mmCIF file of C-alpha atoms in Angstrom:
data_model
loop_
_atom_site.group_PDB
_atom_site.id
_atom_site.type_symbol
_atom_site.label_atom_id
_atom_site.label_comp_id
_atom_site.label_asym_id
_atom_site.label_seq_id
_atom_site.Cartn_x
_atom_site.Cartn_y
_atom_site.Cartn_z
ATOM 1 C CA MET G 1 17.135 77.947 113.196
ATOM 2 C CA ARG G 2 13.594 79.253 113.598
ATOM 3 C CA ILE G 3 11.319 78.765 110.588
ATOM 4 C CA ARG G 4 7.721 79.610 109.740
ATOM 5 C CA PHE G 5 5.484 76.885 108.338
ATOM 6 C CA THR G 6 1.869 76.136 107.493
ATOM 7 C CA LYS G 7 0.201 72.820 108.302
ATOM 8 C CA MET G 8 -2.209 71.620 105.588
ATOM 9 C CA GLN G 9 -4.088 68.454 104.728
ATOM 10 C CA GLY G 10 -5.763 66.961 101.690
ATOM 11 C CA ALA G 11 -8.203 64.158 102.546
ATOM 12 C CA GLY G 12 -6.214 63.504 105.712
ATOM 13 C CA ASN G 13 -2.843 63.298 103.959
ATOM 14 C CA ASP G 14 -1.016 65.982 105.961
ATOM 15 C CA PHE G 15 1.836 68.289 105.077
ATOM 16 C CA VAL G 16 4.212 70.895 106.425
ATOM 17 C CA MET G 17 4.383 73.703 103.829
ATOM 18 C CA LEU G 18 7.546 75.811 103.578
ATOM 19 C CA ASP G 19 7.929 79.055 101.622
ATOM 20 C CA GLU G 20 11.418 79.079 100.106
ATOM 21 C CA THR G 21 10.660 81.602 97.369
ATOM 22 C CA ARG G 22 12.863 84.285 98.944
ATOM 23 C CA ALA G 23 15.763 82.109 100.071
ATOM 24 C CA PRO G 24 16.433 78.367 100.485
ATOM 25 C CA LEU G 25 16.263 77.032 104.017
ATOM 26 C CA GLY G 26 18.954 74.429 103.332
ATOM 27 C CA LEU G 27 17.395 71.765 105.547
ATOM 28 C CA SER G 28 19.097 68.396 105.943
ATOM 29 C CA ALA G 29 17.376 65.027 105.659
ATOM 30 C CA ALA G 30 17.501 64.789 109.461
ATOM 31 C CA GLN G 31 15.775 68.181 109.793
ATOM 32 C CA TYR G 32 13.006 67.095 107.403
ATOM 33 C CA ARG G 33 12.566 63.999 109.570
ATOM 34 C CA PHE G 34 12.355 66.246 112.632
ATOM 35 C CA LEU G 35 9.599 68.369 111.099
ATOM 36 C CA ALA G 36 7.634 65.257 110.125
ATOM 37 C CA ASN G 37 7.987 63.658 113.561
ATOM 38 C CA ARG G 38 4.596 63.617 115.299
ATOM 39 C CA HIS G 39 6.095 63.576 118.800
ATOM 40 C CA PHE G 40 9.019 66.005 118.610
ATOM 41 C CA GLY G 41 8.271 68.089 115.496
ATOM 42 C CA VAL G 42 5.157 69.301 113.711
ATOM 43 C CA GLY G 43 3.993 65.955 112.335
ATOM 44 C CA ALA G 44 3.341 65.257 108.647
ATOM 45 C CA ASP G 45 3.384 62.629 105.945
ATOM 46 C CA GLN G 46 5.441 64.911 103.683
ATOM 47 C CA ILE G 47 7.283 68.232 103.799
ATOM 48 C CA LEU G 48 6.468 70.414 100.775
ATOM 49 C CA SER G 49 8.698 73.308 99.733
ATOM 50 C CA VAL G 50 7.663 76.163 97.427
ATOM 51 C CA ARG G 51 10.664 77.433 95.479
ATOM 52 C CA PRO G 52 11.015 80.086 92.740
ATOM 53 C CA SER G 53 10.309 79.389 89.101
ATOM 54 C CA PRO G 54 13.172 77.404 87.535
ATOM 55 C CA GLY G 55 12.423 78.670 84.015
ATOM 56 C CA PRO G 56 10.016 80.238 81.497
ATOM 57 C CA GLY G 57 6.410 79.075 81.547
ATOM 58 C CA ILE G 58 6.721 77.707 85.100
ATOM 59 C CA ASP G 59 5.282 79.488 88.136
ATOM 60 C CA PHE G 60 7.028 77.594 90.943
ATOM 61 C CA GLU G 61 9.197 74.615 91.762
ATOM 62 C CA TYR G 62 7.538 72.021 94.024
ATOM 63 C CA VAL G 63 9.971 69.990 96.179
ATOM 64 C CA ILE G 64 8.712 66.999 98.176
ATOM 65 C CA HIS G 65 10.379 65.226 101.089
ATOM 66 C CA ASN G 66 8.838 62.165 102.700
ATOM 67 C CA ALA G 67 8.672 61.675 106.449
ATOM 68 C CA ASP G 68 11.887 59.641 106.258
ATOM 69 C CA GLY G 69 13.736 62.685 104.898
ATOM 70 C CA GLY G 70 14.106 61.387 101.356
ATOM 71 C CA GLU G 71 13.200 63.542 98.344
ATOM 72 C CA VAL G 72 10.574 62.027 96.023
ATOM 73 C CA GLU G 73 9.196 62.736 92.585
ATOM 74 C CA GLN G 74 5.522 63.476 93.121
ATOM 75 C CA CYS G 75 2.697 63.930 95.643
ATOM 76 C CA GLY G 76 -0.824 64.424 94.317
ATOM 77 C CA ASN G 77 -2.612 65.458 97.509
ATOM 78 C CA GLY G 78 0.262 67.813 98.186
ATOM 79 C CA ALA G 79 -0.164 69.397 94.758
ATOM 80 C CA ARG G 80 -3.699 70.435 95.699
ATOM 81 C CA CYS G 81 -2.470 71.972 98.942
ATOM 82 C CA PHE G 82 0.362 73.643 97.016
ATOM 83 C CA VAL G 83 -1.925 75.838 94.892
ATOM 84 C CA ARG G 84 -4.077 76.821 97.872
ATOM 85 C CA PHE G 85 -0.944 77.677 99.869
ATOM 86 C CA VAL G 86 0.644 79.917 97.232
ATOM 87 C CA ARG G 87 -2.644 81.781 96.788
ATOM 88 C CA GLU G 88 -3.233 82.223 100.519
ATOM 89 C CA GLN G 89 0.361 83.412 101.002
ATOM 90 C CA GLY G 90 -0.059 86.046 98.288
ATOM 91 C CA LEU G 91 2.589 84.415 96.089
ATOM 92 C CA THR G 92 0.158 84.345 93.141
ATOM 93 C CA SER G 93 -3.387 85.337 92.271
ATOM 94 C CA LYS G 94 -3.730 82.738 89.531
ATOM 95 C CA GLU G 95 -6.413 80.050 89.804
ATOM 96 C CA ALA G 96 -4.102 77.576 88.058
ATOM 97 C CA VAL G 97 -0.330 77.364 88.385
ATOM 98 C CA ARG G 98 2.262 75.433 86.424
ATOM 99 C CA VAL G 99 4.580 73.680 88.836
ATOM 100 C CA LYS G 100 7.808 71.775 88.226
ATOM 101 C CA THR G 101 8.415 68.568 90.183
ATOM 102 C CA LEU G 102 11.185 65.981 89.910
ATOM 103 C CA SER G 103 8.945 63.973 87.559
ATOM 104 C CA GLY G 104 7.778 66.809 85.312
ATOM 105 C CA VAL G 105 5.313 69.692 85.185
ATOM 106 C CA ILE G 106 1.810 69.551 86.689
ATOM 107 C CA GLU G 107 -0.982 72.136 86.788
ATOM 108 C CA PRO G 108 -3.200 72.301 89.896
ATOM 109 C CA ARG G 109 -6.327 74.474 89.486
ATOM 110 C CA MET G 110 -8.723 75.905 92.083
ATOM 111 C CA GLN G 111 -12.402 75.058 91.479
ATOM 112 C CA PRO G 112 -15.383 77.304 92.369
ATOM 113 C CA ASP G 113 -16.481 74.837 95.084
ATOM 114 C CA GLY G 114 -13.123 75.171 96.876
ATOM 115 C CA ARG G 115 -11.778 71.833 95.748
ATOM 116 C CA VAL G 116 -8.678 71.572 93.572
ATOM 117 C CA THR G 117 -8.201 69.703 90.298
ATOM 118 C CA VAL G 118 -4.729 68.589 89.268
ATOM 119 C CA ASP G 119 -3.638 67.461 85.819
ATOM 120 C CA MET G 120 -1.359 64.638 86.949
ATOM 121 C CA GLY G 121 -0.057 63.879 83.471
ATOM 122 C CA ALA G 122 -0.276 60.580 81.622
ATOM 123 C CA PRO G 123 0.415 57.316 83.444
ATOM 124 C CA VAL G 124 3.668 55.520 82.655
ATOM 125 C CA PHE G 125 3.471 51.811 81.807
ATOM 126 C CA ASP G 126 7.000 51.290 80.479
ATOM 127 C CA LEU G 127 8.539 49.059 83.165
ATOM 128 C CA PRO G 128 12.118 50.446 83.058
ATOM 129 C CA ARG G 129 10.706 53.947 83.587
ATOM 130 C CA VAL G 130 8.630 52.941 86.653
ATOM 131 C CA PRO G 131 11.195 51.351 87.401
ATOM 132 C CA PHE G 132 10.357 47.631 87.806
ATOM 133 C CA ASP G 133 12.611 44.631 87.160
ATOM 134 C CA ALA G 134 10.439 41.997 85.470
ATOM 135 C CA ALA G 135 13.299 39.661 84.541
ATOM 136 C CA GLY G 136 12.168 36.037 84.777
ATOM 137 C CA LEU G 137 8.545 36.922 85.542
ATOM 138 C CA ALA G 138 5.560 35.907 83.423
ATOM 139 C CA PRO G 139 2.601 38.318 83.658
ATOM 140 C CA GLU G 140 -0.938 36.986 83.901
ATOM 141 C CA PRO G 141 -3.401 38.459 81.373
ATOM 142 C CA PHE G 142 -6.303 40.267 83.042
ATOM 143 C CA GLY G 143 -8.916 42.277 81.186
ATOM 144 C CA SER G 144 -7.125 44.129 78.420
ATOM 145 C CA TRP G 145 -3.950 44.391 80.493
ATOM 146 C CA ARG G 146 -1.997 42.168 82.892
ATOM 147 C CA LYS G 147 -0.992 41.448 86.475
ATOM 148 C CA TRP G 148 2.548 40.756 87.642
ATOM 149 C CA PRO G 149 3.233 38.056 90.274
ATOM 150 C CA LEU G 150 5.325 39.367 93.155
ATOM 151 C CA ALA G 151 6.717 36.867 95.643
ATOM 152 C CA LEU G 152 6.926 38.168 99.209
ATOM 153 C CA GLU G 153 9.240 36.747 101.862
ATOM 154 C CA ASN G 154 7.916 35.476 105.211
ATOM 155 C CA ILE G 155 4.281 35.688 104.112
ATOM 156 C CA THR G 156 1.622 33.019 104.578
ATOM 157 C CA PRO G 157 0.139 31.831 102.256
ATOM 158 C CA LYS G 158 3.180 31.606 99.992
ATOM 159 C CA ALA G 159 1.285 32.469 96.785
ATOM 160 C CA PRO G 160 2.635 35.653 95.164
ATOM 161 C CA VAL G 161 0.517 38.792 95.180
ATOM 162 C CA LEU G 162 -0.723 39.887 91.760
ATOM 163 C CA ILE G 163 -0.111 43.566 91.050
ATOM 164 C CA ALA G 164 -0.485 46.261 88.443
ATOM 165 C CA VAL G 165 2.787 48.119 87.932
ATOM 166 C CA LEU G 166 2.800 51.735 86.747
ATOM 167 C CA SER G 167 4.041 55.208 87.552
ATOM 168 C CA MET G 168 2.126 58.431 88.181
ATOM 169 C CA GLY G 169 5.378 60.358 88.440
ATOM 170 C CA ASN G 170 6.233 57.944 91.258
ATOM 171 C CA PRO G 171 6.096 54.122 91.267
ATOM 172 C CA HIS G 172 2.976 52.183 92.254
ATOM 173 C CA ALA G 173 2.050 48.537 92.779
ATOM 174 C CA VAL G 174 -1.738 48.055 92.949
ATOM 175 C CA GLN G 175 -3.539 44.881 93.968
ATOM 176 C CA LEU G 176 -7.212 43.977 94.196
ATOM 177 C CA VAL G 177 -8.615 42.999 97.597
ATOM 178 C CA ASP G 178 -12.064 41.848 98.669
ATOM 179 C CA ASP G 179 -12.245 44.250 101.623
ATOM 180 C CA VAL G 180 -9.792 47.065 102.394
ATOM 181 C CA ASP G 181 -10.715 46.886 106.082
ATOM 182 C CA THR G 182 -9.233 43.398 106.383
ATOM 183 C CA ALA G 183 -6.484 43.753 103.748
ATOM 184 C CA ALA G 184 -2.944 42.886 104.867
ATOM 185 C CA VAL G 185 -1.688 46.449 104.472
ATOM 186 C CA ALA G 186 0.521 46.453 107.573
ATOM 187 C CA GLN G 187 1.979 43.047 106.748
ATOM 188 C CA GLN G 188 2.448 43.315 102.981
ATOM 189 C CA GLY G 189 2.951 47.060 102.562
ATOM 190 C CA PRO G 190 6.553 47.292 103.831
ATOM 191 C CA LEU G 191 7.540 44.127 101.946
ATOM 192 C CA ILE G 192 6.165 45.440 98.659
ATOM 193 C CA GLU G 193 7.629 48.918 99.257
ATOM 194 C CA ASN G 194 11.137 47.509 99.701
ATOM 195 C CA HIS G 195 10.934 44.636 97.209
ATOM 196 C CA PRO G 196 14.181 44.286 95.224
ATOM 197 C CA ARG G 197 12.260 44.337 91.934
ATOM 198 C CA PHE G 198 11.520 48.022 92.638
ATOM 199 C CA PRO G 199 14.982 49.641 92.758
ATOM 200 C CA ASN G 200 13.541 53.023 93.859
ATOM 201 C CA ARG G 201 11.047 51.376 96.236
ATOM 202 C CA VAL G 202 7.306 51.621 95.540
ATOM 203 C CA ASN G 203 3.929 52.724 96.890
ATOM 204 C CA ALA G 204 1.696 49.732 97.622
ATOM 205 C CA GLY G 205 -2.026 50.159 96.885
ATOM 206 C CA PHE G 206 -4.869 47.922 98.071
ATOM 207 C CA MET G 207 -8.049 48.499 96.015
ATOM 208 C CA GLN G 208 -11.581 47.260 96.664
ATOM 209 C CA ILE G 209 -14.040 47.609 93.777
ATOM 210 C CA VAL G 210 -17.439 48.835 95.019
ATOM 211 C CA SER G 211 -18.961 49.568 91.594
ATOM 212 C CA ARG G 212 -17.754 50.700 88.179
ATOM 213 C CA SER G 213 -17.702 54.265 89.480
ATOM 214 C CA GLN G 214 -16.544 53.773 93.064
ATOM 215 C CA ILE G 215 -13.620 52.134 94.855
ATOM 216 C CA ARG G 216 -12.215 52.015 98.365
ATOM 217 C CA LEU G 217 -8.464 52.359 98.729
ATOM 218 C CA ARG G 218 -5.656 52.072 101.232
ATOM 219 C CA VAL G 219 -2.044 52.895 100.366
ATOM 220 C CA HIS G 220 1.218 52.112 102.114
ATOM 221 C CA GLU G 221 3.363 55.012 100.915
ATOM 222 C CA ARG G 222 7.049 54.757 100.218
ATOM 223 C CA GLY G 223 8.961 56.454 103.010
ATOM 224 C CA ALA G 224 5.835 57.311 105.032
ATOM 225 C CA GLY G 225 3.929 54.080 105.762
ATOM 226 C CA GLU G 226 0.158 53.925 105.463
ATOM 227 C CA THR G 227 -1.410 57.372 105.077
ATOM 228 C CA LEU G 228 -5.037 58.461 105.267
ATOM 229 C CA ALA G 229 -4.992 59.231 101.540
ATOM 230 C CA CYS G 230 -2.577 59.108 98.611
ATOM 231 C CA GLY G 231 -3.410 61.173 95.533
ATOM 232 C CA THR G 232 -1.051 59.463 93.098
ATOM 233 C CA GLY G 233 -2.112 56.131 94.617
ATOM 234 C CA ALA G 234 -5.744 56.944 93.835
ATOM 235 C CA CYS G 235 -4.771 57.820 90.260
ATOM 236 C CA ALA G 236 -2.753 54.621 89.869
ATOM 237 C CA ALA G 237 -5.547 52.450 91.269
ATOM 238 C CA VAL G 238 -8.187 53.925 88.957
ATOM 239 C CA VAL G 239 -5.915 53.645 85.922
ATOM 240 C CA ALA G 240 -5.259 49.989 86.774
ATOM 241 C CA GLY G 241 -8.972 49.332 87.268
ATOM 242 C CA ILE G 242 -9.827 50.942 83.925
ATOM 243 C CA ARG G 243 -7.159 48.954 82.093
ATOM 244 C CA TRP G 244 -8.400 45.763 83.750
ATOM 245 C CA GLY G 245 -11.917 46.559 82.458
ATOM 246 C CA LEU G 246 -13.389 46.966 85.950
ATOM 247 C CA LEU G 247 -13.989 50.732 86.122
ATOM 248 C CA ASP G 248 -15.505 53.557 84.105
ATOM 249 C CA ALA G 249 -13.726 56.786 83.115
ATOM 250 C CA ARG G 250 -14.805 58.744 86.231
ATOM 251 C CA VAL G 251 -14.372 57.130 89.645
ATOM 252 C CA ASP G 252 -14.899 58.300 93.225
ATOM 253 C CA VAL G 253 -12.134 56.983 95.455
ATOM 254 C CA GLN G 254 -12.995 56.609 99.120
ATOM 255 C CA THR G 255 -9.895 56.761 101.304
ATOM 256 C CA ARG G 256 -9.729 56.717 105.087
ATOM 257 C CA GLY G 257 -9.270 60.487 105.000
ATOM 258 C CA GLY G 258 -11.934 61.470 102.500
ATOM 259 C CA GLN G 259 -13.029 61.248 98.876
ATOM 260 C CA LEU G 260 -11.085 61.965 95.699
ATOM 261 C CA THR G 261 -12.472 61.950 92.157
ATOM 262 C CA ILE G 262 -10.264 60.539 89.418
ATOM 263 C CA GLU G 263 -10.905 60.817 85.679
ATOM 264 C CA TRP G 264 -9.014 59.080 82.852
ATOM 265 C CA SER G 265 -10.156 58.401 79.279
ATOM 266 C CA GLY G 266 -8.223 55.149 79.000
ATOM 267 C CA GLN G 267 -5.982 56.443 76.212
ATOM 268 C CA PRO G 268 -2.332 55.734 77.114
ATOM 269 C CA ASP G 269 -1.156 59.293 76.466
ATOM 270 C CA ALA G 270 -4.167 60.990 78.088
ATOM 271 C CA PRO G 271 -3.675 62.847 81.401
ATOM 272 C CA VAL G 272 -5.199 61.664 84.663
ATOM 273 C CA MET G 273 -7.275 64.342 86.384
ATOM 274 C CA MET G 274 -7.606 64.307 90.176
ATOM 275 C CA THR G 275 -10.049 66.465 92.154
ATOM 276 C CA GLY G 276 -10.233 66.708 95.927
ATOM 277 C CA PRO G 277 -10.030 68.923 99.022
ATOM 278 C CA ALA G 278 -7.125 71.053 100.240
ATOM 279 C CA THR G 279 -7.383 72.554 103.715
ATOM 280 C CA THR G 280 -5.208 74.865 105.792
ATOM 281 C CA VAL G 281 -4.990 73.673 109.405
ATOM 282 C CA PHE G 282 -2.775 76.287 111.087
ATOM 283 C CA ALA G 283 0.375 78.386 110.680
ATOM 284 C CA ALA G 284 3.141 78.743 113.256
ATOM 285 C CA GLU G 285 6.883 78.884 113.862
ATOM 286 C CA ILE G 286 9.198 76.177 115.133
ATOM 287 C CA GLU G 287 12.816 76.014 116.242
ATOM 288 C CA VAL G 288 14.613 73.451 114.110
ATOM 289 C CA PRO G 289 17.741 72.050 115.766
ATOM 290 C CA GLU G 290 21.041 71.598 113.952
ATOM 291 C CA LEU G 291 20.962 67.933 112.975
#
């Protein structure tokens, strides 16, 4: 099967964009893995599909598959690329679109400077909804919130890592580190991602506080490994930092792929706003084998 695609990136987090508004492509998990493969396919952290509106008041459906072929609930950097893609493809002329994901409805909006702002919705702190199994654990108070101890196997030292647990439409575990350049992302990331206390797996964030308005961040993403940027990870890190009393309401997040700006008032039901770049790299066609 020969398909047309567009390669895009948002702060280095890269995507294969597929237009399925006319007809579904019906790709298998193995075919999504093929497209994401950087040696044999196109290469991407996620595959993003644009599908027709599923109902009134919604412009499009936004379907996300990780590089491992699994479908996931949300992708913030992808949401910014989504609105640029549908505009460039002539699928809409709107500056803001309402988009349905597995986790709910979001609204990415083009800004005059070319960047995109996405209303990511309110963070979720209810542990069963993340989901996170806290049975038998005692959280440590920190600021006006808490940290959860998470024991990791085959790690030295044996002390548990202390994490914030929340969801931005997908699950996140955020820890503070002194320096993201020397943080144990490669060692701890896979262990946190697949920890049995996270039944749906989790994205593992490593946050360095630079000032009350600036952080540095690395994220090991569920199903993709470490990426150059993670939009929902940036949102989760800033929300955690605000609740811990370490950050102000507007924070610049420096990732390895570029800068994102995150805003949150600190009110539990208030939406998190994310602003950052969305860039088209190239468009082409590829033959996708039957897998």
